[in-house]
Amino acid sequence: MRLLQLSHSDLTRGVEALRKAFRVEAPLPERDHFVFGPLPAGAALDLSAANTRLSAKSVIYPASEKMLRVSLDPAKEDHHVYREADKDYSPRAVLGIRPCDARAFTLVKPNFDNREYRDPYWVRSYECSTFVGLACKSPCSTCFCTSAGGGPFDTAGLDVLLAESGEGFIAQVLTEKGEALAAAAGWSAAAPEGAEAALSAMKAEADARIVSRIETEKIPGKTILSLFDAPFWDDAAFACINCGACTYLCPTCWCFDIQDEAHENEGVRMRNWDSCMFPLFTLHGSGHNPRPNKTARVRQRFMHKLKYYGDKYGGGIHCTGCGRCVTHCPVNIDIRRIASLMNGYEPDNACAL
Amino acid sequence: MENPYLPIPVRIDKVTIETEDRNLKTFRFVYVNPADENRFQYKAGQFGELSVSGKGEIPIGIASSPTEKGFVMFTVNKVGLVSSALHDMVEGDVMGIRGPLGNWYPWETLEGKNVVIIGGGFAFTTLRSSIVMMLDPANRGKFKDIHVVYGARSPGMLLYRDELAAWEARDDINMHITVDSAKDQPDWKYNVGFVPAVTEAKAPKGDDDTYAIVCGPPVMIKFTQPVLDKLGYKHDHIIMSLENRMKCGIGMCGRCNIGKDFVCKDGPVFTLEQLNKMPKEY
Ligand SMILES: Cc1cc2nc3c(=O)[nH]c(=O)nc-3n(C[C@H](O)[C@H](O)[C@H](O)COP(=O)(O)OP(=O)(O)OC[C@H]3O[C@@H](n4cnc5c(N)ncnc54)[C@H](O)[C@@H]3O)c2cc1C
Ligand code: SF4
Ligand code: SF4
Ligand code: FES
């Protein structure tokens, strides 16, 4: 790891230089919020967002993308044979991503990139990206990353981490990809003596500002069935309207649907984000639905986040503590409250509840 | 990087209408590029995603046996969008298959054992694959007694009727075919009654050397399980195959999970002992 010093103009000039070798994506202002997208030519990097409203997952894994194409024209030699859709996997720089969203990719990775199968769209999209993070010096009141395994200065999944300091930034260059990006941006001034200590102090201060917590310590010791059969799910799900906002906003929710679309003689196979909160998600052609009601669907979301994921992939929770679902749920369903119900649940003392 | 979503092109070689209601058809596919057969090396119990170009994909159990070379076969019930489009296709049409997907019946464990196959309705497809595989001269010696209990609503709703008759005539497999009612067919010479009752009357008792593979509609499974308990089958000797709604078939789209397990990748085959520890979300 190397520490560099950047002034604001170094950053601006660097972004322009990066455009030559990278597709640059960054938070873009949109009405009253920010959203990740390609930085338009001439636009300056705006790092004023506390975070984007939607997570950065769309950068790697778009809400809707072409997977395959097929010709239905009998005159074409390979009609009805699917081919890979054309894609752009040229180098991409993702600038200003928050540590929670960068870490989310590392949580999602075992799903898309494992011993048995590699999802070529996710893997290539991830591998062509270099992530330049922005540390959180003033986290929001709904952030609980420190108890979810991350933190406001966490470097997991990042190639470079910028921390605002004085009249500019201290940049931690963390990986080889980060080195290549710094070189392309022309960032080379070593940080002054004491920068490391200054970073540690900033980190400690930011960590201390996060007072909200998620309690999950005791969940790994409980069985899936005891939590599944716990009595609190009806109550927990009561207000949910199954709108799916929580899964749409979440950086770690990865579920998708696959649909064919055909127009005249051209067909495409698309993948679109989907949500376990929707009744159609599990509906069989026969009409049978293994998750027939709201309680079953809410339970699935939280059991996946807080129990199934850790049991399957060897620990941790499938939540970065970004707080988006807490802020935006129209009926105030709060993953921290559900986690504490699960964490505190002892089937043997069920009558004491 | 290999793309696990890319179907292998196949040509429909033969379509057979299986049942009197014409809702079940068997599709036999040959590979457009014969070398692709090597990429589709499967075991009995696995499934594939059938891809109707421009319409979509559906998960369907493989009905042919790995011992049958040069083609692969699926039996499809007409239900909704994709299965209906498939039913409209004809011999010579080109489409795609993806797979083989999922796990298989535990053939390694079943070697040297008695195998009791219990099936109902159209969930007999991977059971046909299993029977043909076990009866192959190269494999028959690996298994002890083979029993098959298979039932459908009426004689005309049984799948693979010619093969059932041929197996009935053999002495190295004990067939117990049954129908709920045979009133339209006075010459029906097999059993009449529901699968659980026939299982109770005809299946061998459970012991360490005897395994049951059970596939069928939920009601059949519900009433067969107590019968197997009564016959003394331990739950790790009862093997079942599940169907949950699927898309990717490779454990990525998050659709088919039961607890921490994906039916598409960790299943579809589970023992009852495993299922007892899983939520009842199937
Ligand atoms: C492992 C496995 C093996 C199967 N084997 C067979 C078989 O051998 N023969 C057979 O006829 N049927 C089988 N099915 C059921 C078959 O997949 C569904 O009937 C079929 O997907 C219905 O699709 P559709 O497009 O016609 O219906 P629609 O209702 O239009 O369904 C739309 C989409 O939902 C999904 N879907 C709907 N119902 C199911 C379901 N029950 N299971 C999985 N996905 C579903 C599919 O992706 C489908 O394209 C199997 C299912 C699974 C999971
Ligand atoms: S955002 Fe809230 S109301 Fe909407 S599906 Fe999620 S938990 Fe339910
Ligand atoms: S579950 Fe909620 S808090 Fe956790 S990562 Fe997803 S949106 Fe953020
Ligand atoms: S079908 Fe996609 S995860 Fe099982």
PDB file of N, CA and C in Angstrom, chain A residues 286-322:
ATOM      1  N   SER A 286     -48.082 -24.476 -12.304  1.00  0.00           N
ATOM      2  CA  SER A 286     -49.284 -25.180 -11.854  1.00  0.00           C
ATOM      3  C   SER A 286     -50.168 -24.323 -10.952  1.00  0.00           C
ATOM      4  N   GLY A 287     -49.668 -23.161 -10.519  1.00  0.00           N
ATOM      5  CA  GLY A 287     -50.424 -22.340  -9.583  1.00  0.00           C
ATOM      6  C   GLY A 287     -49.937 -22.491  -8.149  1.00  0.00           C
ATOM      7  N   HIS A 288     -49.183 -23.551  -7.889  1.00  0.00           N
ATOM      8  CA  HIS A 288     -48.646 -23.751  -6.549  1.00  0.00           C
ATOM      9  C   HIS A 288     -47.589 -22.691  -6.266  1.00  0.00           C
ATOM     10  N   ASN A 289     -47.590 -22.143  -5.049  1.00  0.00           N
ATOM     11  CA  ASN A 289     -46.549 -21.179  -4.678  1.00  0.00           C
ATOM     12  C   ASN A 289     -45.948 -21.551  -3.330  1.00  0.00           C
ATOM     13  N   PRO A 290     -44.678 -21.967  -3.329  1.00  0.00           N
ATOM     14  CA  PRO A 290     -44.072 -22.378  -2.059  1.00  0.00           C
ATOM     15  C   PRO A 290     -43.917 -21.226  -1.055  1.00  0.00           C
ATOM     16  N   ARG A 291     -43.909 -19.997  -1.527  1.00  0.00           N
ATOM     17  CA  ARG A 291     -43.924 -18.844  -0.599  1.00  0.00           C
ATOM     18  C   ARG A 291     -45.165 -18.040  -0.889  1.00  0.00           C
ATOM     19  N   PRO A 292     -46.298 -18.516  -0.363  1.00  0.00           N
ATOM     20  CA  PRO A 292     -47.586 -18.009  -0.826  1.00  0.00           C
ATOM     21  C   PRO A 292     -48.003 -16.692  -0.192  1.00  0.00           C
ATOM     22  N   ASN A 293     -47.343 -16.233   0.846  1.00  0.00           N
ATOM     23  CA  ASN A 293     -47.840 -15.020   1.491  1.00  0.00           C
ATOM     24  C   ASN A 293     -46.702 -14.089   1.874  1.00  0.00           C
ATOM     25  N   LYS A 294     -47.094 -12.919   2.308  1.00  0.00           N
ATOM     26  CA  LYS A 294     -46.163 -11.851   2.630  1.00  0.00           C
ATOM     27  C   LYS A 294     -45.188 -12.281   3.710  1.00  0.00           C
ATOM     28  N   THR A 295     -45.695 -12.948   4.719  1.00  0.00           N
ATOM     29  CA  THR A 295     -44.811 -13.371   5.810  1.00  0.00           C
ATOM     30  C   THR A 295     -43.681 -14.238   5.267  1.00  0.00           C
ATOM     31  N   ALA A 296     -44.031 -15.172   4.386  1.00  0.00           N
ATOM     32  CA  ALA A 296     -43.022 -16.079   3.842  1.00  0.00           C
ATOM     33  C   ALA A 296     -41.969 -15.302   3.064  1.00  0.00           C
ATOM     34  N   ARG A 297     -42.400 -14.254   2.375  1.00  0.00           N
ATOM     35  CA  ARG A 297     -41.454 -13.500   1.541  1.00  0.00           C
ATOM     36  C   ARG A 297     -40.553 -12.601   2.381  1.00  0.00           C
ATOM     37  N   VAL A 298     -41.136 -11.950   3.376  1.00  0.00           N
ATOM     38  CA  VAL A 298     -40.309 -11.112   4.256  1.00  0.00           C
ATOM     39  C   VAL A 298     -39.306 -11.996   5.010  1.00  0.00           C
ATOM     40  N   ARG A 299     -39.782 -13.133   5.455  1.00  0.00           N
ATOM     41  CA  ARG A 299     -38.889 -14.061   6.164  1.00  0.00           C
ATOM     42  C   ARG A 299     -37.735 -14.491   5.253  1.00  0.00           C
ATOM     43  N   GLN A 300     -38.041 -14.760   3.992  1.00  0.00           N
ATOM     44  CA  GLN A 300     -36.990 -15.149   3.049  1.00  0.00           C
ATOM     45  C   GLN A 300     -35.934 -14.052   2.939  1.00  0.00           C
ATOM     46  N   ARG A 301     -36.377 -12.809   2.820  1.00  0.00           N
ATOM     47  CA  ARG A 301     -35.388 -11.741   2.636  1.00  0.00           C
ATOM     48  C   ARG A 301     -34.450 -11.665   3.836  1.00  0.00           C
ATOM     49  N   PHE A 302     -35.026 -11.677   5.032  1.00  0.00           N
ATOM     50  CA  PHE A 302     -34.162 -11.490   6.196  1.00  0.00           C
ATOM     51  C   PHE A 302     -33.394 -12.759   6.551  1.00  0.00           C
ATOM     52  N   MET A 303     -33.997 -13.911   6.333  1.00  0.00           N
ATOM     53  CA  MET A 303     -33.257 -15.158   6.580  1.00  0.00           C
ATOM     54  C   MET A 303     -32.090 -15.267   5.609  1.00  0.00           C
ATOM     55  N   HIS A 304     -32.310 -14.843   4.377  1.00  0.00           N
ATOM     56  CA  HIS A 304     -31.196 -14.901   3.419  1.00  0.00           C
ATOM     57  C   HIS A 304     -30.077 -13.970   3.852  1.00  0.00           C
ATOM     58  N   LYS A 305     -30.433 -12.755   4.177  1.00  0.00           N
ATOM     59  CA  LYS A 305     -29.425 -11.760   4.555  1.00  0.00           C
ATOM     60  C   LYS A 305     -28.651 -12.176   5.801  1.00  0.00           C
ATOM     61  N   LEU A 306     -29.382 -12.693   6.783  1.00  0.00           N
ATOM     62  CA  LEU A 306     -28.782 -12.803   8.116  1.00  0.00           C
ATOM     63  C   LEU A 306     -28.469 -14.233   8.541  1.00  0.00           C
ATOM     64  N   LYS A 307     -29.004 -15.230   7.823  1.00  0.00           N
ATOM     65  CA  LYS A 307     -28.765 -16.612   8.244  1.00  0.00           C
ATOM     66  C   LYS A 307     -28.273 -17.499   7.103  1.00  0.00           C
ATOM     67  N   TYR A 308     -29.073 -17.604   6.018  1.00  0.00           N
ATOM     68  CA  TYR A 308     -28.702 -18.549   4.954  1.00  0.00           C
ATOM     69  C   TYR A 308     -27.330 -18.201   4.363  1.00  0.00           C
ATOM     70  N   TYR A 309     -27.109 -16.909   4.129  1.00  0.00           N
ATOM     71  CA  TYR A 309     -25.858 -16.497   3.475  1.00  0.00           C
ATOM     72  C   TYR A 309     -24.648 -16.942   4.296  1.00  0.00           C
ATOM     73  N   GLY A 310     -24.682 -16.653   5.569  1.00  0.00           N
ATOM     74  CA  GLY A 310     -23.548 -17.016   6.430  1.00  0.00           C
ATOM     75  C   GLY A 310     -23.369 -18.516   6.518  1.00  0.00           C
ATOM     76  N   ASP A 311     -24.482 -19.239   6.597  1.00  0.00           N
ATOM     77  CA  ASP A 311     -24.401 -20.705   6.679  1.00  0.00           C
ATOM     78  C   ASP A 311     -23.828 -21.281   5.387  1.00  0.00           C
ATOM     79  N   LYS A 312     -24.173 -20.661   4.264  1.00  0.00           N
ATOM     80  CA  LYS A 312     -23.743 -21.225   2.988  1.00  0.00           C
ATOM     81  C   LYS A 312     -22.292 -20.870   2.675  1.00  0.00           C
ATOM     82  N   TYR A 313     -21.918 -19.628   2.919  1.00  0.00           N
ATOM     83  CA  TYR A 313     -20.594 -19.183   2.472  1.00  0.00           C
ATOM     84  C   TYR A 313     -19.590 -19.055   3.610  1.00  0.00           C
ATOM     85  N   GLY A 314     -19.914 -19.619   4.754  1.00  0.00           N
ATOM     86  CA  GLY A 314     -18.912 -19.676   5.809  1.00  0.00           C
ATOM     87  C   GLY A 314     -18.773 -18.405   6.628  1.00  0.00           C
ATOM     88  N   GLY A 315     -19.877 -17.795   6.961  1.00  0.00           N
ATOM     89  CA  GLY A 315     -19.834 -16.729   7.953  1.00  0.00           C
ATOM     90  C   GLY A 315     -20.231 -15.369   7.423  1.00  0.00           C
ATOM     91  N   GLY A 316     -20.499 -14.471   8.364  1.00  0.00           N
ATOM     92  CA  GLY A 316     -20.852 -13.098   8.016  1.00  0.00           C
ATOM     93  C   GLY A 316     -22.308 -12.961   7.628  1.00  0.00           C
ATOM     94  N   ILE A 317     -22.704 -11.720   7.401  1.00  0.00           N
ATOM     95  CA  ILE A 317     -24.074 -11.462   6.960  1.00  0.00           C
ATOM     96  C   ILE A 317     -24.023 -10.852   5.571  1.00  0.00           C
ATOM     97  N   HIS A 318     -25.166 -10.952   4.891  1.00  0.00           N
ATOM     98  CA  HIS A 318     -25.220 -10.476   3.520  1.00  0.00           C
ATOM     99  C   HIS A 318     -25.807  -9.073   3.519  1.00  0.00           C
ATOM    100  N   CYS A 319     -25.155  -8.205   4.267  1.00  0.00           N
ATOM    101  CA  CYS A 319     -25.625  -6.833   4.441  1.00  0.00           C
ATOM    102  C   CYS A 319     -24.397  -6.028   4.792  1.00  0.00           C
ATOM    103  N   THR A 320     -24.271  -4.846   4.191  1.00  0.00           N
ATOM    104  CA  THR A 320     -23.086  -4.028   4.458  1.00  0.00           C
ATOM    105  C   THR A 320     -23.363  -2.962   5.506  1.00  0.00           C
ATOM    106  N   GLY A 321     -24.648  -2.833   5.903  1.00  0.00           N
ATOM    107  CA  GLY A 321     -24.987  -1.778   6.849  1.00  0.00           C
ATOM    108  C   GLY A 321     -25.104  -0.410   6.205  1.00  0.00           C
ATOM    109  N   CYS A 322     -25.420  -0.373   4.913  1.00  0.00           N
ATOM    110  CA  CYS A 322     -25.509   0.928   4.218  1.00  0.00           C
ATOM    111  C   CYS A 322     -26.737   1.715   4.642  1.00  0.00           C
TER     112      CYS A 322
END
